[in-house]
Amino acid sequence: MKNFLNSLRKTTFWRFFIQNLFYPIYNIIWQYLINFNAKMLYFIWFFKKREFIKFNQNDKILIKDNNTFKNISKKVLQECLPLLENSKKKILSAEYKEKLSKEIGPTSTMAELPYTISMYENLSENLKKEILTFASSDFMISTAANYMGIFPILTRVQVDHNISREGGGIRGAMHWHKDTFGFKNLDFFMGVTDINDENGPFFTLKKKVKAGTFLRFSNLVSTTKKGERGKVSSENFFKYFKDEPCLKLEGNSGSAIFLDSFSSYHRGGFCKSADRITLRFCYQSHDALFASQVSEEGFYKFDKSFHRKDVNDVFKKYLFFKRPSKVMNYLANKIVYFYRKIDFVV
């Protein structure tokens, strides 16, 4: 039976079934049942007319010339530049390598040859608040809500510093992959530094893959190694997506991309000779798998002066402080496991 099911998932019939029957029905269930509260907030939120970026039936969009993005990236860059030398020393240090080895395992891609670190914690409190104000602006919330079809939770705020490493090649998230932590989300990546071929552009397919959440490759870089499980080499990726054009996140500071990282295959940039700093937000739902953005004491982890009791606005309370219930925590793992069992395989 197991062999039959594995063979079935590789058939054109199964791909047709998932893309044209299962996905549209499940999308309704996901919005109106699994995320009922978030759907009600979505309707109330858009009762008022709001501006947002339209995706035009795609699951990603590249933004090259937005003044708001440019302004916030400039401020982040100004604070990060004096921190770069120490940040790089930390990435190269034995202490950081040991820390990663303990947290994610010594044979994981990141621990073997560390190449990135978060700078967000080292930013001033004023800048952190400004970043959160930007992430929680009507424009950003509306863009995420309009794409997802529900009101989102802001689960991740990162300012990542990536460096080139001698002896380091394409590895880990630099291979093609999608994030297998849920059904639908919206990620925002913005270049804080200018981005070019020397410090690693971000790539994703230009077109939307129908029901891409359920697409899986059989020929993977690894099925066991942490950091490379589920990743696909460019050679194998383009055997399937022959001559398909890609979007490339490059250009001046403030260039950005929104994409659904659960459905859109993408790959991170490889730093050849220069450093890269990026700002990232994740807008997700309570059934996705994510590290809680709320501390046990009730503080928002990305602004530890910000407590849920200080927030009366129902939208901001959900955006910042919504946590899955115990039942949903249990179900979320089962749901994501179910997704992986019904993938159509190429």
mmCIF file of N, CA and C in Angstrom, residues 31-135:
data_model
loop_
_atom_site.group_PDB
_atom_site.id
_atom_site.type_symbol
_atom_site.label_atom_id
_atom_site.label_comp_id
_atom_site.label_asym_id
_atom_site.label_seq_id
_atom_site.Cartn_x
_atom_site.Cartn_y
_atom_site.Cartn_z
ATOM 1 N N GLN A 31 -9.328 28.962 5.582
ATOM 2 C CA GLN A 31 -9.699 30.336 5.917
ATOM 3 C C GLN A 31 -10.876 30.401 6.882
ATOM 4 N N TYR A 32 -11.933 29.643 6.602
ATOM 5 C CA TYR A 32 -13.199 29.830 7.301
ATOM 6 C C TYR A 32 -13.389 28.920 8.513
ATOM 7 N N LEU A 33 -12.622 27.856 8.595
ATOM 8 C CA LEU A 33 -12.758 26.945 9.737
ATOM 9 C C LEU A 33 -11.511 26.952 10.609
ATOM 10 N N ILE A 34 -10.375 26.588 10.037
ATOM 11 C CA ILE A 34 -9.140 26.513 10.823
ATOM 12 C C ILE A 34 -8.737 27.892 11.338
ATOM 13 N N ASN A 35 -8.994 28.925 10.535
ATOM 14 C CA ASN A 35 -8.627 30.297 10.921
ATOM 15 C C ASN A 35 -9.872 31.190 11.025
ATOM 16 N N PHE A 36 -10.911 30.678 11.663
ATOM 17 C CA PHE A 36 -12.193 31.386 11.739
ATOM 18 C C PHE A 36 -12.043 32.778 12.352
ATOM 19 N N ASN A 37 -11.371 32.876 13.502
ATOM 20 C CA ASN A 37 -11.215 34.182 14.162
ATOM 21 C C ASN A 37 -10.439 35.163 13.285
ATOM 22 N N ALA A 38 -9.373 34.666 12.654
ATOM 23 C CA ALA A 38 -8.568 35.526 11.787
ATOM 24 C C ALA A 38 -9.367 35.960 10.561
ATOM 25 N N LYS A 39 -10.276 35.122 10.093
ATOM 26 C CA LYS A 39 -11.116 35.489 8.948
ATOM 27 C C LYS A 39 -12.111 36.576 9.341
ATOM 28 N N MET A 40 -12.680 36.477 10.541
ATOM 29 C CA MET A 40 -13.610 37.505 10.999
ATOM 30 C C MET A 40 -12.885 38.852 11.159
ATOM 31 N N LEU A 41 -11.664 38.809 11.703
ATOM 32 C CA LEU A 41 -10.878 40.041 11.827
ATOM 33 C C LEU A 41 -10.550 40.617 10.452
ATOM 34 N N TYR A 42 -10.299 39.741 9.506
ATOM 35 C CA TYR A 42 -10.026 40.163 8.126
ATOM 36 C C TYR A 42 -11.210 40.958 7.575
ATOM 37 N N PHE A 43 -12.418 40.457 7.745
ATOM 38 C CA PHE A 43 -13.602 41.153 7.233
ATOM 39 C C PHE A 43 -13.778 42.510 7.922
ATOM 40 N N ILE A 44 -13.571 42.534 9.235
ATOM 41 C CA ILE A 44 -13.722 43.797 9.974
ATOM 42 C C ILE A 44 -12.632 44.786 9.553
ATOM 43 N N TRP A 45 -11.410 44.282 9.399
ATOM 44 C CA TRP A 45 -10.276 45.125 8.999
ATOM 45 C C TRP A 45 -10.553 45.817 7.665
ATOM 46 N N PHE A 46 -11.043 45.076 6.689
ATOM 47 C CA PHE A 46 -11.266 45.626 5.365
ATOM 48 C C PHE A 46 -12.642 46.270 5.197
ATOM 49 N N PHE A 47 -13.398 46.358 6.311
ATOM 50 C CA PHE A 47 -14.628 47.151 6.266
ATOM 51 C C PHE A 47 -14.282 48.600 5.937
ATOM 52 N N LYS A 48 -13.097 49.011 6.402
ATOM 53 C CA LYS A 48 -12.553 50.320 6.051
ATOM 54 C C LYS A 48 -11.646 50.144 4.829
ATOM 55 N N LYS A 49 -11.721 51.053 3.890
ATOM 56 C CA LYS A 49 -10.900 50.964 2.692
ATOM 57 C C LYS A 49 -9.444 51.190 3.047
ATOM 58 N N ARG A 50 -8.564 50.287 2.599
ATOM 59 C CA ARG A 50 -7.143 50.375 2.946
ATOM 60 C C ARG A 50 -6.288 50.127 1.708
ATOM 61 N N GLU A 51 -5.101 50.699 1.723
ATOM 62 C CA GLU A 51 -4.171 50.505 0.611
ATOM 63 C C GLU A 51 -3.287 49.298 0.874
ATOM 64 N N PHE A 52 -2.978 48.572 -0.185
ATOM 65 C CA PHE A 52 -2.090 47.413 -0.069
ATOM 66 C C PHE A 52 -1.530 47.073 -1.440
ATOM 67 N N ILE A 53 -0.529 46.207 -1.452
ATOM 68 C CA ILE A 53 0.076 45.749 -2.699
ATOM 69 C C ILE A 53 -0.725 44.561 -3.222
ATOM 70 N N LYS A 54 -1.080 44.612 -4.489
ATOM 71 C CA LYS A 54 -1.818 43.515 -5.106
ATOM 72 C C LYS A 54 -0.854 42.549 -5.784
ATOM 73 N N PHE A 55 -1.120 41.273 -5.631
ATOM 74 C CA PHE A 55 -0.220 40.246 -6.153
ATOM 75 C C PHE A 55 -0.628 39.740 -7.540
ATOM 76 N N ASN A 56 -1.816 40.140 -8.001
ATOM 77 C CA ASN A 56 -2.272 39.772 -9.345
ATOM 78 C C ASN A 56 -2.185 38.267 -9.593
ATOM 79 N N GLN A 57 -2.774 37.502 -8.699
ATOM 80 C CA GLN A 57 -2.865 36.035 -8.814
ATOM 81 C C GLN A 57 -1.513 35.329 -8.700
ATOM 82 N N ASN A 58 -0.486 36.036 -8.227
ATOM 83 C CA ASN A 58 0.805 35.402 -8.007
ATOM 84 C C ASN A 58 1.009 35.227 -6.509
ATOM 85 N N ASP A 59 2.108 34.584 -6.106
ATOM 86 C CA ASP A 59 2.400 34.431 -4.683
ATOM 87 C C ASP A 59 3.704 35.118 -4.308
ATOM 88 N N LYS A 60 4.119 36.060 -5.156
ATOM 89 C CA LYS A 60 5.276 36.898 -4.833
ATOM 90 C C LYS A 60 5.245 38.148 -5.692
ATOM 91 N N ILE A 61 5.928 39.196 -5.209
ATOM 92 C CA ILE A 61 6.041 40.414 -5.994
ATOM 93 C C ILE A 61 7.307 41.158 -5.569
ATOM 94 N N LEU A 62 8.032 41.657 -6.543
ATOM 95 C CA LEU A 62 9.285 42.390 -6.324
ATOM 96 C C LEU A 62 8.980 43.887 -6.285
ATOM 97 N N ILE A 63 9.525 44.582 -5.272
ATOM 98 C CA ILE A 63 9.309 46.018 -5.102
ATOM 99 C C ILE A 63 10.663 46.718 -5.187
ATOM 100 N N LYS A 64 10.823 47.594 -6.150
ATOM 101 C CA LYS A 64 12.133 48.194 -6.397
ATOM 102 C C LYS A 64 12.243 49.657 -5.965
ATOM 103 N N ASP A 65 11.130 50.378 -5.913
ATOM 104 C CA ASP A 65 11.240 51.820 -5.723
ATOM 105 C C ASP A 65 10.141 52.344 -4.805
ATOM 106 N N ASN A 66 10.221 51.952 -3.534
ATOM 107 C CA ASN A 66 9.240 52.386 -2.548
ATOM 108 C C ASN A 66 9.952 53.286 -1.540
ATOM 109 N N ASN A 67 9.521 54.517 -1.407
ATOM 110 C CA ASN A 67 10.219 55.472 -0.547
ATOM 111 C C ASN A 67 10.178 55.089 0.926
ATOM 112 N N THR A 68 9.076 54.510 1.374
ATOM 113 C CA THR A 68 8.994 54.062 2.768
ATOM 114 C C THR A 68 10.023 52.982 3.040
ATOM 115 N N PHE A 69 10.149 52.035 2.112
ATOM 116 C CA PHE A 69 11.140 50.969 2.259
ATOM 117 C C PHE A 69 12.550 51.546 2.281
ATOM 118 N N LYS A 70 12.805 52.489 1.400
ATOM 119 C CA LYS A 70 14.135 53.105 1.334
ATOM 120 C C LYS A 70 14.482 53.826 2.634
ATOM 121 N N ASN A 71 13.513 54.517 3.200
ATOM 122 C CA ASN A 71 13.765 55.284 4.426
ATOM 123 C C ASN A 71 14.090 54.376 5.606
ATOM 124 N N ILE A 72 13.324 53.312 5.767
ATOM 125 C CA ILE A 72 13.577 52.423 6.911
ATOM 126 C C ILE A 72 14.879 51.658 6.712
ATOM 127 N N SER A 73 15.190 51.271 5.474
ATOM 128 C CA SER A 73 16.443 50.542 5.231
ATOM 129 C C SER A 73 17.646 51.437 5.489
ATOM 130 N N LYS A 74 17.523 52.712 5.163
ATOM 131 C CA LYS A 74 18.612 53.663 5.407
ATOM 132 C C LYS A 74 18.886 53.787 6.907
ATOM 133 N N LYS A 75 17.837 53.856 7.702
ATOM 134 C CA LYS A 75 18.005 53.979 9.147
ATOM 135 C C LYS A 75 18.622 52.720 9.744
ATOM 136 N N VAL A 76 18.181 51.567 9.268
ATOM 137 C CA VAL A 76 18.745 50.305 9.760
ATOM 138 C C VAL A 76 20.217 50.205 9.369
ATOM 139 N N LEU A 77 20.535 50.590 8.148
ATOM 140 C CA LEU A 77 21.923 50.518 7.686
ATOM 141 C C LEU A 77 22.832 51.424 8.512
ATOM 142 N N GLN A 78 22.370 52.612 8.825
ATOM 143 C CA GLN A 78 23.178 53.554 9.614
ATOM 144 C C GLN A 78 23.558 52.962 10.970
ATOM 145 N N GLU A 79 22.642 52.242 11.592
ATOM 146 C CA GLU A 79 22.963 51.631 12.889
ATOM 147 C C GLU A 79 23.803 50.377 12.743
ATOM 148 N N CYS A 80 23.625 49.655 11.636
ATOM 149 C CA CYS A 80 24.327 48.384 11.468
ATOM 150 C C CYS A 80 25.795 48.553 11.073
ATOM 151 N N LEU A 81 26.092 49.572 10.305
ATOM 152 C CA LEU A 81 27.460 49.723 9.795
ATOM 153 C C LEU A 81 28.521 49.714 10.896
ATOM 154 N N PRO A 82 28.335 50.458 12.004
ATOM 155 C CA PRO A 82 29.364 50.416 13.063
ATOM 156 C C PRO A 82 29.443 49.065 13.779
ATOM 157 N N LEU A 83 28.431 48.210 13.582
ATOM 158 C CA LEU A 83 28.390 46.917 14.268
ATOM 159 C C LEU A 83 28.955 45.775 13.427
ATOM 160 N N LEU A 84 29.253 46.063 12.163
ATOM 161 C CA LEU A 84 29.595 44.990 11.229
ATOM 162 C C LEU A 84 30.865 44.232 11.614
ATOM 163 N N GLU A 85 31.891 44.958 12.023
ATOM 164 C CA GLU A 85 33.169 44.291 12.329
ATOM 165 C C GLU A 85 33.006 43.297 13.476
ATOM 166 N N ASN A 86 32.368 43.733 14.556
ATOM 167 C CA ASN A 86 32.165 42.829 15.691
ATOM 168 C C ASN A 86 31.218 41.686 15.340
ATOM 169 N N SER A 87 30.223 42.002 14.516
ATOM 170 C CA SER A 87 29.284 40.968 14.089
ATOM 171 C C SER A 87 30.004 39.877 13.297
ATOM 172 N N LYS A 88 30.891 40.291 12.407
ATOM 173 C CA LYS A 88 31.636 39.317 11.608
ATOM 174 C C LYS A 88 32.572 38.486 12.492
ATOM 175 N N LYS A 89 33.218 39.137 13.449
ATOM 176 C CA LYS A 89 34.101 38.407 14.371
ATOM 177 C C LYS A 89 33.324 37.342 15.137
ATOM 178 N N LYS A 90 32.101 37.680 15.507
ATOM 179 C CA LYS A 90 31.285 36.714 16.257
ATOM 180 C C LYS A 90 30.924 35.521 15.382
ATOM 181 N N ILE A 91 30.561 35.775 14.122
ATOM 182 C CA ILE A 91 30.227 34.673 13.212
ATOM 183 C C ILE A 91 31.417 33.727 13.056
ATOM 184 N N LEU A 92 32.625 34.302 13.013
ATOM 185 C CA LEU A 92 33.835 33.511 12.795
ATOM 186 C C LEU A 92 34.383 32.879 14.073
ATOM 187 N N SER A 93 33.817 33.222 15.200
ATOM 188 C CA SER A 93 34.371 32.784 16.484
ATOM 189 C C SER A 93 34.053 31.322 16.790
ATOM 190 N N ALA A 94 34.933 30.720 17.577
ATOM 191 C CA ALA A 94 34.718 29.341 18.025
ATOM 192 C C ALA A 94 33.507 29.267 18.946
ATOM 193 N N GLU A 95 33.277 30.333 19.725
ATOM 194 C CA GLU A 95 32.145 30.352 20.662
ATOM 195 C C GLU A 95 30.812 30.272 19.914
ATOM 196 N N TYR A 96 30.703 31.001 18.804
ATOM 197 C CA TYR A 96 29.457 30.995 18.032
ATOM 198 C C TYR A 96 29.244 29.629 17.371
ATOM 199 N N LYS A 97 30.311 29.064 16.862
ATOM 200 C CA LYS A 97 30.234 27.734 16.245
ATOM 201 C C LYS A 97 29.776 26.704 17.285
ATOM 202 N N GLU A 98 30.328 26.801 18.500
ATOM 203 C CA GLU A 98 29.949 25.872 19.560
ATOM 204 C C GLU A 98 28.487 26.074 19.965
ATOM 205 N N LYS A 99 28.062 27.322 20.024
ATOM 206 C CA LYS A 99 26.672 27.642 20.374
ATOM 207 C C LYS A 99 25.706 27.021 19.360
ATOM 208 N N LEU A 100 26.010 27.183 18.076
ATOM 209 C CA LEU A 100 25.154 26.611 17.044
ATOM 210 C C LEU A 100 25.177 25.086 17.087
ATOM 211 N N SER A 101 26.337 24.527 17.370
ATOM 212 C CA SER A 101 26.460 23.070 17.449
ATOM 213 C C SER A 101 25.558 22.504 18.534
ATOM 214 N N LYS A 102 25.492 23.207 19.665
ATOM 215 C CA LYS A 102 24.641 22.751 20.766
ATOM 216 C C LYS A 102 23.163 22.927 20.451
ATOM 217 N N GLU A 103 22.833 24.017 19.738
ATOM 218 C CA GLU A 103 21.434 24.335 19.459
ATOM 219 C C GLU A 103 20.855 23.505 18.322
ATOM 220 N N ILE A 104 21.632 23.312 17.247
ATOM 221 C CA ILE A 104 21.069 22.649 16.074
ATOM 222 C C ILE A 104 21.871 21.428 15.627
ATOM 223 N N GLY A 105 22.931 21.117 16.347
ATOM 224 C CA GLY A 105 23.711 19.926 16.025
ATOM 225 C C GLY A 105 24.989 20.252 15.278
ATOM 226 N N PRO A 106 26.100 19.603 15.631
ATOM 227 C CA PRO A 106 27.408 19.927 15.042
ATOM 228 C C PRO A 106 27.528 19.604 13.561
ATOM 229 N N THR A 107 26.669 18.707 13.047
ATOM 230 C CA THR A 107 26.760 18.343 11.629
ATOM 231 C C THR A 107 25.784 19.148 10.767
ATOM 232 N N SER A 108 25.040 20.064 11.370
ATOM 233 C CA SER A 108 24.128 20.894 10.588
ATOM 234 C C SER A 108 24.929 21.846 9.700
ATOM 235 N N THR A 109 24.336 22.250 8.597
ATOM 236 C CA THR A 109 25.027 23.113 7.633
ATOM 237 C C THR A 109 25.518 24.398 8.273
ATOM 238 N N MET A 110 24.666 25.000 9.079
ATOM 239 C CA MET A 110 25.017 26.282 9.681
ATOM 240 C C MET A 110 26.143 26.137 10.701
ATOM 241 N N ALA A 111 26.118 25.066 11.491
ATOM 242 C CA ALA A 111 27.128 24.897 12.532
ATOM 243 C C ALA A 111 28.488 24.511 11.961
ATOM 244 N N GLU A 112 28.487 23.802 10.834
ATOM 245 C CA GLU A 112 29.756 23.378 10.239
ATOM 246 C C GLU A 112 30.578 24.574 9.775
ATOM 247 N N LEU A 113 29.931 25.533 9.164
ATOM 248 C CA LEU A 113 30.627 26.725 8.671
ATOM 249 C C LEU A 113 29.667 27.916 8.778
ATOM 250 N N PRO A 114 29.554 28.510 9.964
ATOM 251 C CA PRO A 114 28.587 29.602 10.170
ATOM 252 C C PRO A 114 28.816 30.765 9.205
ATOM 253 N N TYR A 115 27.704 31.321 8.725
ATOM 254 C CA TYR A 115 27.829 32.427 7.771
ATOM 255 C C TYR A 115 26.812 33.538 8.000
ATOM 256 N N THR A 116 25.955 33.405 9.015
ATOM 257 C CA THR A 116 24.959 34.441 9.250
ATOM 258 C C THR A 116 24.649 34.571 10.736
ATOM 259 N N ILE A 117 24.184 35.759 11.115
ATOM 260 C CA ILE A 117 23.823 36.022 12.508
ATOM 261 C C ILE A 117 22.777 37.137 12.527
ATOM 262 N N SER A 118 21.973 37.153 13.563
ATOM 263 C CA SER A 118 20.980 38.218 13.706
ATOM 264 C C SER A 118 21.606 39.445 14.346
ATOM 265 N N MET A 119 21.355 40.609 13.763
ATOM 266 C CA MET A 119 21.835 41.865 14.333
ATOM 267 C C MET A 119 20.723 42.624 15.054
ATOM 268 N N TYR A 120 19.512 42.119 14.964
ATOM 269 C CA TYR A 120 18.356 42.846 15.484
ATOM 270 C C TYR A 120 18.504 43.167 16.968
ATOM 271 N N GLU A 121 18.991 42.201 17.732
ATOM 272 C CA GLU A 121 19.101 42.387 19.186
ATOM 273 C C GLU A 121 20.057 43.512 19.558
ATOM 274 N N ASN A 122 20.974 43.860 18.663
ATOM 275 C CA ASN A 122 21.976 44.894 18.954
ATOM 276 C C ASN A 122 21.551 46.295 18.513
ATOM 277 N N LEU A 123 20.374 46.405 17.919
ATOM 278 C CA LEU A 123 19.896 47.707 17.492
ATOM 279 C C LEU A 123 19.338 48.490 18.673
ATOM 280 N N SER A 124 19.265 49.805 18.538
ATOM 281 C CA SER A 124 18.722 50.643 19.606
ATOM 282 C C SER A 124 17.235 50.371 19.786
ATOM 283 N N GLU A 125 16.737 50.620 20.983
ATOM 284 C CA GLU A 125 15.321 50.392 21.261
ATOM 285 C C GLU A 125 14.442 51.284 20.390
ATOM 286 N N ASN A 126 14.910 52.491 20.130
ATOM 287 C CA ASN A 126 14.130 53.396 19.278
ATOM 288 C C ASN A 126 13.989 52.851 17.861
ATOM 289 N N LEU A 127 15.078 52.290 17.331
ATOM 290 C CA LEU A 127 15.013 51.748 15.979
ATOM 291 C C LEU A 127 14.144 50.489 15.940
ATOM 292 N N LYS A 128 14.249 49.658 16.953
ATOM 293 C CA LYS A 128 13.398 48.470 17.013
ATOM 294 C C LYS A 128 11.925 48.869 16.969
ATOM 295 N N LYS A 129 11.569 49.895 17.737
ATOM 296 C CA LYS A 129 10.181 50.353 17.739
ATOM 297 C C LYS A 129 9.777 50.881 16.365
ATOM 298 N N GLU A 130 10.708 51.546 15.695
ATOM 299 C CA GLU A 130 10.402 52.070 14.368
ATOM 300 C C GLU A 130 10.222 50.937 13.364
ATOM 301 N N ILE A 131 11.036 49.897 13.490
ATOM 302 C CA ILE A 131 10.897 48.733 12.622
ATOM 303 C C ILE A 131 9.542 48.064 12.851
ATOM 304 N N LEU A 132 9.159 47.927 14.116
ATOM 305 C CA LEU A 132 7.871 47.309 14.427
ATOM 306 C C LEU A 132 6.708 48.176 13.976
ATOM 307 N N THR A 133 6.868 49.480 14.067
ATOM 308 C CA THR A 133 5.828 50.387 13.563
ATOM 309 C C THR A 133 5.645 50.193 12.063
ATOM 310 N N PHE A 134 6.746 50.029 11.361
ATOM 311 C CA PHE A 134 6.704 49.766 9.931
ATOM 312 C C PHE A 134 6.053 48.415 9.645
ATOM 313 N N ALA A 135 6.460 47.376 10.374
ATOM 314 C CA ALA A 135 5.923 46.029 10.153
ATOM 315 C C ALA A 135 4.432 45.947 10.461
#
